[in-house]
Tab-separated table of C-alpha atoms and ligand atoms in Angstrom:
chain	number	residue	atom	x	y	z
T	1	MET	CA	-77.791	60.412	13.195
T	2	SER	CA	-80.283	61.200	10.325
T	3	GLU	CA	-82.354	58.084	10.907
T	4	GLU	CA	-82.768	59.446	14.580
T	5	LEU	CA	-83.928	62.761	13.302
T	6	LYS	CA	-86.134	61.243	10.742
T	7	GLN	CA	-87.756	58.974	13.223
T	8	ALA	CA	-88.341	61.983	15.622
T	9	ILE	CA	-89.917	63.962	12.795
T	10	LYS	CA	-92.337	61.051	12.182
T	11	ASP	CA	-93.329	60.991	15.800
T	12	ILE	CA	-93.994	64.772	16.166
T	13	VAL	CA	-95.581	65.365	12.809
T	14	VAL	CA	-98.647	63.618	13.039
T	15	VAL	CA	-101.901	64.495	11.324
T	16	GLY	CA	-104.495	65.687	13.952
T	17	LYS	CA	-102.045	66.350	16.696
T	18	GLY	CA	-99.911	69.264	17.805
T	19	ILE	CA	-97.171	70.059	20.138
T	20	LEU	CA	-97.769	71.508	23.764
T	21	ALA	CA	-95.413	74.130	24.938
T	22	ALA	CA	-94.886	73.553	28.748
T	23	ASP	CA	-91.443	74.999	28.796
T	24	GLU	CA	-92.221	78.172	31.102
T	25	SER	CA	-88.945	79.167	32.835
T	26	VAL	CA	-89.085	79.370	36.592
T	27	LYS	CA	-89.770	83.153	36.029
T	28	THR	CA	-92.648	82.588	33.752
T	29	ALA	CA	-94.130	79.676	35.729
T	30	THR	CA	-93.928	82.016	38.831
T	31	LYS	CA	-96.112	84.643	36.977
T	32	ARG	CA	-98.631	81.907	35.889
T	33	LEU	CA	-98.882	80.596	39.656
T	34	ALA	CA	-99.080	84.274	40.907
T	35	SER	CA	-102.214	84.857	38.770
T	36	LEU	CA	-103.822	82.078	40.787
T	37	ASN	CA	-102.343	83.537	43.949
T	38	VAL	CA	-100.100	80.447	44.521
T	39	GLU	CA	-96.634	80.829	45.748
T	40	SER	CA	-94.104	79.522	43.301
T	41	THR	CA	-91.974	76.756	44.807
T	42	GLU	CA	-90.334	73.817	43.257
T	43	GLU	CA	-93.284	71.782	44.634
T	44	THR	CA	-96.080	74.106	43.304
T	45	ARG	CA	-94.261	74.174	39.880
T	46	ARG	CA	-94.294	70.409	39.856
T	47	GLN	CA	-97.905	70.318	40.761
T	48	TYR	CA	-98.557	72.658	37.777
T	49	ARG	CA	-96.663	70.268	35.435
T	50	ASN	CA	-98.470	67.377	36.827
T	51	LEU	CA	-101.902	68.933	36.059
T	52	ILE	CA	-101.121	69.358	32.537
T	53	LEU	CA	-98.701	66.449	31.631
T	54	THR	CA	-100.773	63.732	33.425
T	55	ALA	CA	-104.188	64.737	31.901
T	56	PRO	CA	-105.790	61.435	30.839
T	57	GLY	CA	-105.974	61.139	27.079
T	58	ILE	CA	-103.241	63.785	26.194
T	59	GLU	CA	-101.799	61.452	23.732
T	60	LYS	CA	-104.936	61.691	21.557
T	61	TYR	CA	-104.285	65.382	20.548
T	62	ILE	CA	-100.679	65.937	21.499
T	63	CYS	CA	-97.528	64.162	20.016
T	64	GLY	CA	-94.781	66.271	21.677
T	65	VAL	CA	-94.277	68.371	24.675
T	66	ILE	CA	-91.561	71.029	25.146
T	67	LEU	CA	-90.243	70.896	28.699
T	68	PHE	CA	-88.167	73.195	30.805
T	69	GLU	CA	-84.924	71.871	32.392
T	70	GLU	CA	-86.308	71.715	35.939
T	71	THR	CA	-89.175	69.495	35.042
T	72	LEU	CA	-86.807	66.762	33.548
T	73	LYS	CA	-85.954	65.917	37.179
T	74	GLN	CA	-89.358	66.142	38.558
T	75	LYS	CA	-92.010	63.356	38.997
T	76	THR	CA	-95.747	62.873	38.408
T	77	ASP	CA	-97.973	62.430	41.641
T	78	SER	CA	-97.463	58.705	40.982
T	79	GLY	CA	-93.685	58.974	41.203
T	80	VAL	CA	-92.622	58.731	37.495
T	81	LEU	CA	-90.186	61.173	35.997
T	82	PHE	CA	-92.141	63.548	33.734
T	83	PRO	CA	-90.293	62.615	30.373
T	84	GLU	CA	-90.636	59.017	31.234
T	85	HIS	CA	-94.297	59.361	31.811
T	86	LEU	CA	-94.770	61.170	28.401
T	87	ALA	CA	-92.818	58.568	26.506
T	88	GLU	CA	-94.877	55.831	28.313
T	89	VAL	CA	-98.134	57.306	26.880
T	90	GLY	CA	-96.619	57.772	23.523
T	91	VAL	CA	-95.903	61.533	23.679
T	92	VAL	CA	-92.320	62.702	22.577
T	93	PRO	CA	-90.460	64.851	25.282
T	94	GLY	CA	-88.589	67.876	23.994
T	95	ILE	CA	-86.632	70.577	25.684
T	96	LYS	CA	-86.217	74.324	25.497
T	97	VAL	CA	-82.566	74.939	25.241
T	98	ASP	CA	-82.290	78.714	25.013
T	99	GLN	CA	-81.401	80.544	28.298
T	100	GLY	CA	-83.734	83.554	27.915
T	101	LEU	CA	-83.547	87.084	26.683
T	102	GLU	CA	-80.864	89.627	27.181
T	103	ASP	CA	-80.589	93.252	26.224
T	104	PHE	CA	-78.907	93.764	23.071
T	105	ASN	CA	-75.952	96.224	23.183
T	106	GLY	CA	-77.713	98.710	25.286
T	107	THR	CA	-80.720	99.080	22.661
T	108	GLN	CA	-84.272	98.420	23.553
T	109	GLU	CA	-84.037	95.104	21.626
T	110	GLN	CA	-83.274	91.725	22.988
T	111	TYR	CA	-81.362	88.707	21.819
T	112	THR	CA	-81.480	84.994	22.954
T	113	LYS	CA	-78.627	83.653	25.211
T	114	GLY	CA	-77.737	79.958	25.325
T	115	LEU	CA	-75.240	78.878	22.706
T	116	ASP	CA	-72.329	78.457	25.182
T	117	GLY	CA	-72.020	74.810	26.303
T	118	LEU	CA	-75.114	73.903	24.306
T	119	GLY	CA	-73.478	70.622	22.900
T	120	ASP	CA	-72.765	69.320	26.505
T	121	ARG	CA	-76.314	70.244	27.734
T	122	LEU	CA	-77.760	68.313	24.885
T	123	GLU	CA	-75.886	65.214	25.961
T	124	GLU	CA	-77.685	65.534	29.374
T	125	TYR	CA	-80.970	66.081	27.797
T	126	LYS	CA	-80.626	63.013	25.698
T	127	LYS	CA	-80.127	60.934	28.832
T	128	SER	CA	-83.429	62.280	30.008
T	129	GLY	CA	-85.083	60.994	26.963
T	130	CYS	CA	-85.587	64.344	24.988
T	131	ARG	CA	-85.653	64.024	21.114
T	132	PHE	CA	-86.394	67.622	20.088
T	133	THR	CA	-85.334	71.108	21.094
T	134	LYS	CA	-86.773	74.674	21.090
T	135	TRP	CA	-85.045	78.072	20.849
T	136	ARG	CA	-87.054	81.334	20.709
T	137	ALA	CA	-86.103	84.686	19.450
T	138	VAL	CA	-88.298	87.802	19.754
T	139	TYR	CA	-88.837	90.798	17.578
T	140	SER	CA	-90.950	93.897	18.737
T	141	ILE	CA	-92.669	96.207	16.281
T	142	SER	CA	-92.349	99.850	16.783
T	143	GLU	CA	-91.307	102.947	14.735
T	144	THR	CA	-87.668	101.912	15.054
T	145	THR	CA	-87.826	97.986	15.631
T	146	PRO	CA	-87.071	95.380	14.817
T	147	SER	CA	-83.785	96.624	13.510
T	148	ASP	CA	-81.789	95.002	10.647
T	149	THR	CA	-79.002	94.188	13.231
T	150	ILE	CA	-81.258	92.309	15.636
T	151	ILE	CA	-82.999	90.505	12.599
T	152	LYS	CA	-79.553	89.323	11.499
T	153	LYS	CA	-78.309	88.464	14.914
T	154	ASN	CA	-81.126	86.343	15.812
T	155	ALA	CA	-81.238	84.607	12.399
T	156	GLU	CA	-77.649	83.628	12.764
T	157	ASP	CA	-78.164	82.286	16.380
T	158	LEU	CA	-81.269	80.420	15.403
T	159	ALA	CA	-79.213	78.843	12.574
T	160	LYS	CA	-76.194	78.071	14.904
T	161	TYR	CA	-78.486	76.488	17.479
T	162	ALA	CA	-80.379	74.284	14.950
T	163	LYS	CA	-77.140	73.017	13.523
T	164	ILE	CA	-75.796	72.053	16.806
T	165	CYS	CA	-79.034	70.296	17.716
T	166	GLN	CA	-79.132	68.342	14.463
T	167	GLU	CA	-75.385	67.180	15.067
T	168	HIS	CA	-76.443	65.949	18.432
T	169	GLY	CA	-79.481	64.109	17.078
T	170	PHE	CA	-82.258	66.547	18.040
T	171	VAL	CA	-84.849	67.979	15.792
T	172	PRO	CA	-84.746	71.790	16.204
T	173	ILE	CA	-87.717	73.798	16.548
T	174	VAL	CA	-86.878	77.344	15.254
T	175	GLU	CA	-89.042	79.961	16.962
T	176	PRO	CA	-88.952	83.573	15.618
T	177	GLU	CA	-91.638	85.323	17.520
T	178	VAL	CA	-92.844	88.737	16.081
T	179	LEU	CA	-94.537	89.984	19.228
T	180	ILE	CA	-98.237	90.964	19.215
T	181	ASP	CA	-97.825	94.132	21.536
T	182	GLY	CA	-98.386	97.387	20.034
T	183	THR	CA	-100.786	99.430	17.956
T	184	HIS	CA	-99.446	98.270	14.558
T	185	SER	CA	-101.570	97.155	11.618
T	186	ILE	CA	-101.738	93.681	10.192
T	187	ASP	CA	-99.877	95.023	7.060
T	188	LYS	CA	-96.982	96.000	9.202
T	189	CYS	CA	-96.879	92.741	11.014
T	190	ARG	CA	-96.772	90.976	7.670
T	191	GLU	CA	-93.894	93.116	6.357
T	192	VAL	CA	-91.856	92.424	9.546
T	193	THR	CA	-92.806	88.710	9.436
T	194	GLU	CA	-91.625	88.156	5.995
T	195	LYS	CA	-88.366	90.048	6.664
T	196	VAL	CA	-87.752	87.894	9.673
T	197	LEU	CA	-88.606	84.639	8.126
T	198	LYS	CA	-86.471	85.375	5.021
T	199	ALA	CA	-83.453	86.137	7.176
T	200	VAL	CA	-84.018	82.898	9.293
T	201	PHE	CA	-84.120	80.675	6.221
T	202	ASP	CA	-81.224	82.337	4.519
T	203	SER	CA	-79.204	81.698	7.648
T	204	LEU	CA	-80.386	78.177	8.001
T	205	LYS	CA	-79.306	77.465	4.462
T	206	GLU	CA	-75.939	79.104	4.965
T	207	GLU	CA	-75.335	76.973	8.179
T	208	ASN	CA	-76.311	73.756	6.167
T	209	VAL	CA	-79.277	73.119	8.439
T	210	ALA	CA	-81.300	70.181	7.122
T	211	ILE	CA	-84.586	72.005	6.573
T	212	ASP	CA	-86.515	68.701	6.187
T	213	LEU	CA	-85.363	67.676	9.661
T	214	ALA	CA	-86.414	70.960	11.422
T	215	ILE	CA	-89.659	72.538	12.517
T	216	LEU	CA	-90.620	76.163	12.322
T	217	LYS	CA	-92.728	77.762	15.191
T	218	PRO	CA	-93.707	81.206	13.921
T	219	SER	CA	-96.126	83.873	15.193
T	220	MET	CA	-99.221	84.518	12.964
T	221	VAL	CA	-99.507	87.549	10.751
T	222	ILE	CA	-102.011	89.558	12.959
T	223	SER	CA	-102.876	93.182	14.134
T	224	GLY	CA	-101.182	94.567	17.160
T	225	LYS	CA	-103.017	93.780	20.226
T	226	GLN	CA	-103.718	97.416	21.005
T	227	ALA	CA	-104.536	98.331	17.301
T	228	GLU	CA	-107.827	99.814	16.452
T	229	ASN	CA	-109.975	97.749	13.944
T	230	ARG	CA	-107.977	94.578	14.249
T	231	ALA	CA	-108.192	92.229	11.345
T	232	GLY	CA	-110.700	89.426	11.581
T	233	VAL	CA	-110.198	85.581	11.584
T	234	GLU	CA	-110.176	84.928	7.869
T	235	GLU	CA	-107.919	87.805	7.123
T	236	VAL	CA	-105.368	86.664	9.756
T	237	ALA	CA	-105.478	83.190	8.168
T	238	LYS	CA	-105.120	84.404	4.686
T	239	ARG	CA	-102.165	86.884	5.319
T	240	THR	CA	-100.423	84.261	7.441
T	241	VAL	CA	-100.502	81.466	4.849
T	242	GLU	CA	-99.603	84.076	2.114
T	243	ALA	CA	-96.585	85.177	4.019
T	244	LEU	CA	-95.429	81.709	4.928
T	245	LYS	CA	-95.974	80.319	1.249
T	246	LYS	CA	-93.737	83.168	-0.052
T	247	ILE	CA	-90.865	82.382	2.258
T	248	VAL	CA	-90.983	78.960	3.859
T	249	PRO	CA	-89.367	76.182	1.720
T	250	GLN	CA	-91.579	73.334	0.771
T	251	GLU	CA	-89.244	70.683	2.309
T	252	LEU	CA	-89.831	71.970	5.796
T	253	PRO	CA	-92.054	69.203	7.339
T	254	SER	CA	-94.191	71.137	9.779
T	255	ILE	CA	-95.271	74.686	11.012
T	256	ASN	CA	-96.423	74.720	14.476
T	257	PHE	CA	-97.739	78.142	15.667
T	258	LEU	CA	-97.134	79.728	19.071
T	259	SER	CA	-100.357	81.490	20.421
T	260	GLY	CA	-98.368	84.606	21.557
T	261	GLY	CA	-101.039	86.338	23.701
T	262	GLN	CA	-104.159	85.481	21.570
T	263	SER	CA	-106.951	84.353	23.648
T	264	PRO	CA	-107.539	80.389	23.372
T	265	GLU	CA	-110.442	80.771	21.265
T	266	GLU	CA	-108.826	83.219	18.791
T	267	ALA	CA	-105.732	80.901	18.541
T	268	THR	CA	-108.012	77.958	17.589
T	269	ALA	CA	-110.146	79.874	15.283
T	270	HIS	CA	-107.089	81.198	13.320
T	271	LEU	CA	-105.486	77.803	12.975
T	272	ASN	CA	-108.909	76.356	11.790
T	273	ALA	CA	-109.298	79.173	9.267
T	274	MET	CA	-106.010	78.438	7.603
T	275	HIS	CA	-107.200	74.998	6.879
T	276	LYS	CA	-110.445	76.309	5.534
T	277	LEU	CA	-108.852	78.605	2.956
T	278	GLY	CA	-108.994	75.883	0.416
T	279	GLU	CA	-105.246	76.233	-0.318
T	280	ASP	CA	-102.765	73.498	-0.795
T	281	LEU	CA	-100.320	73.773	2.059
T	282	PRO	CA	-97.129	72.192	1.329
T	283	TRP	CA	-96.204	71.551	5.016
T	284	TYR	CA	-98.291	70.168	8.055
T	285	VAL	CA	-99.757	73.273	9.675
T	286	SER	CA	-100.465	72.794	13.476
T	287	PHE	CA	-100.011	74.268	16.905
T	288	SER	CA	-97.478	74.506	19.635
T	289	TYR	CA	-99.288	76.669	22.057
T	290	ALA	CA	-98.568	77.194	25.780
T	291	ARG	CA	-100.997	79.701	27.136
T	292	ALA	CA	-103.851	79.029	24.478
T	293	LEU	CA	-103.777	75.314	25.804
T	294	GLN	CA	-102.926	75.753	29.350
T	295	GLY	CA	-104.894	78.984	30.272
T	296	PRO	CA	-108.183	77.509	30.779
T	297	ALA	CA	-106.752	74.600	32.810
T	298	LEU	CA	-104.974	76.840	35.219
T	299	LYS	CA	-107.979	78.943	35.708
T	300	ALA	CA	-110.193	75.804	36.434
T	301	TRP	CA	-107.412	74.277	38.793
T	302	GLN	CA	-106.761	77.380	40.940
T	303	GLY	CA	-103.712	75.510	42.507
T	304	LYS	CA	-106.028	73.122	44.513
T	305	GLN	CA	-105.666	69.357	44.502
T	306	GLU	CA	-109.562	68.987	44.565
T	307	ASN	CA	-109.709	70.697	41.165
T	308	LEU	CA	-107.296	68.556	39.460
T	309	ALA	CA	-109.852	66.565	37.378
T	310	LEU	CA	-111.532	69.840	36.309
T	311	GLY	CA	-108.362	71.459	35.331
T	312	GLN	CA	-107.280	68.333	33.301
T	313	GLU	CA	-110.686	68.293	31.626
T	314	ALA	CA	-110.263	71.903	30.568
T	315	PHE	CA	-106.770	71.266	29.199
T	316	ILE	CA	-108.022	68.180	27.201
T	317	ASN	CA	-110.890	70.142	25.981
T	318	ARG	CA	-108.583	72.806	24.423
T	319	ALA	CA	-106.339	70.226	23.055
T	320	ARG	CA	-109.269	68.524	21.381
T	321	LEU	CA	-110.538	71.687	19.878
T	322	ASN	CA	-107.183	72.520	18.474
T	323	SER	CA	-106.859	69.015	17.127
T	324	LEU	CA	-110.182	69.769	15.102
T	325	ALA	CA	-108.616	72.965	14.007
T	326	THR	CA	-105.685	71.226	12.335
T	327	LYS	CA	-108.234	69.518	10.081
T	328	GLY	CA	-110.470	72.655	9.555
T	329	GLU	CA	-113.149	70.832	11.520
T	330	TYR	CA	-113.600	73.269	14.425
T	331	LEU	CA	-116.994	74.537	14.505
T	332	GLY	CA	-116.458	77.418	17.259
T	333	GLU	CA	-117.201	77.289	20.843
T	334	MET	CA	-120.411	75.855	20.334
T	335	GLU	CA	-118.483	72.681	19.984
T	336	LYS	CA	-118.202	72.196	23.685
J	1	13P	P1	-97.470	80.790	23.688
J	1	13P	O1	-98.334	79.867	22.912
J	1	13P	O2	-98.178	81.069	24.985
J	1	13P	O3	-97.156	82.051	23.020
J	1	13P	O4	-96.254	80.073	24.047
J	1	13P	C1	-95.505	79.446	23.026
J	1	13P	C2	-94.074	79.414	23.273
J	1	13P	O5	-93.561	78.207	23.409
J	1	13P	C3	-93.196	80.626	23.592
J	1	13P	O6	-91.915	80.265	23.539
């Protein structure tokens, strides 16, 4: 089992590459398609996946893709199952295994569902060729949140999830997302992020999760989206790396950020700036973006077959820029 996990880590922690999140639930995919005035059907969702996953050259910048259950059974325009297509071009298929958010005991906070029957589902995902998993927990920042109770509950569930996945031969991506919405300062975000990460790593240890065979997918330490005087790129990079260095064990192989509502340009610039700080980073630091990689592609595509090549070019361009950012070699949007 541990050999299987070690090999998966080798294949998804690759210098110059990152992970693509293409695991939008039906509800989220419907929202993305609605923004293009495209009706969401199983076929249009397949076309959306086809746009991104069959982009020529994806394997140059992307080493793993997180898929949504529906996509495992869908096929490319040429009739190949998506996970098989990815494996063929040398990209590791992974799967989102949480089942979304649910209100927590009548509070305004939410916890993540999906532990029931997880082991059985993993056996099915293995047959489809998936080798790693993702589970997302969310934390909102307000006067009263996140509460200690939700921080503890999410940490424990993330740890249980990670343990079950490792037992079934999957590398778990542990995703605690401190949401960007709100008027909070970057200082407040840092305080919450450290508290959340501390709880998560304490629980992972308690649950005996092998940290060297797991991946962290955190949000960045960043000002609230509606805050006045939002912190600049260098400051986001500096605070994020400081918080991570304080809490995240060195044996963790890789940190792959989510984009969380940042613009594609911001998400790339922030990652790049972390690599330009001149600090020694004990883990590989890369991306696992959804919106920041797919947004420009969806815009160029507009749900129209005749725009397929344009959409794919836009996606590959973002993937390439983020690949440069993992090496601190992104020069800004002039790069295009
Ligand atoms: P974003 O990069 O759009 O935040 O999505 C990442 C993700 O996988 C959320 O679970």
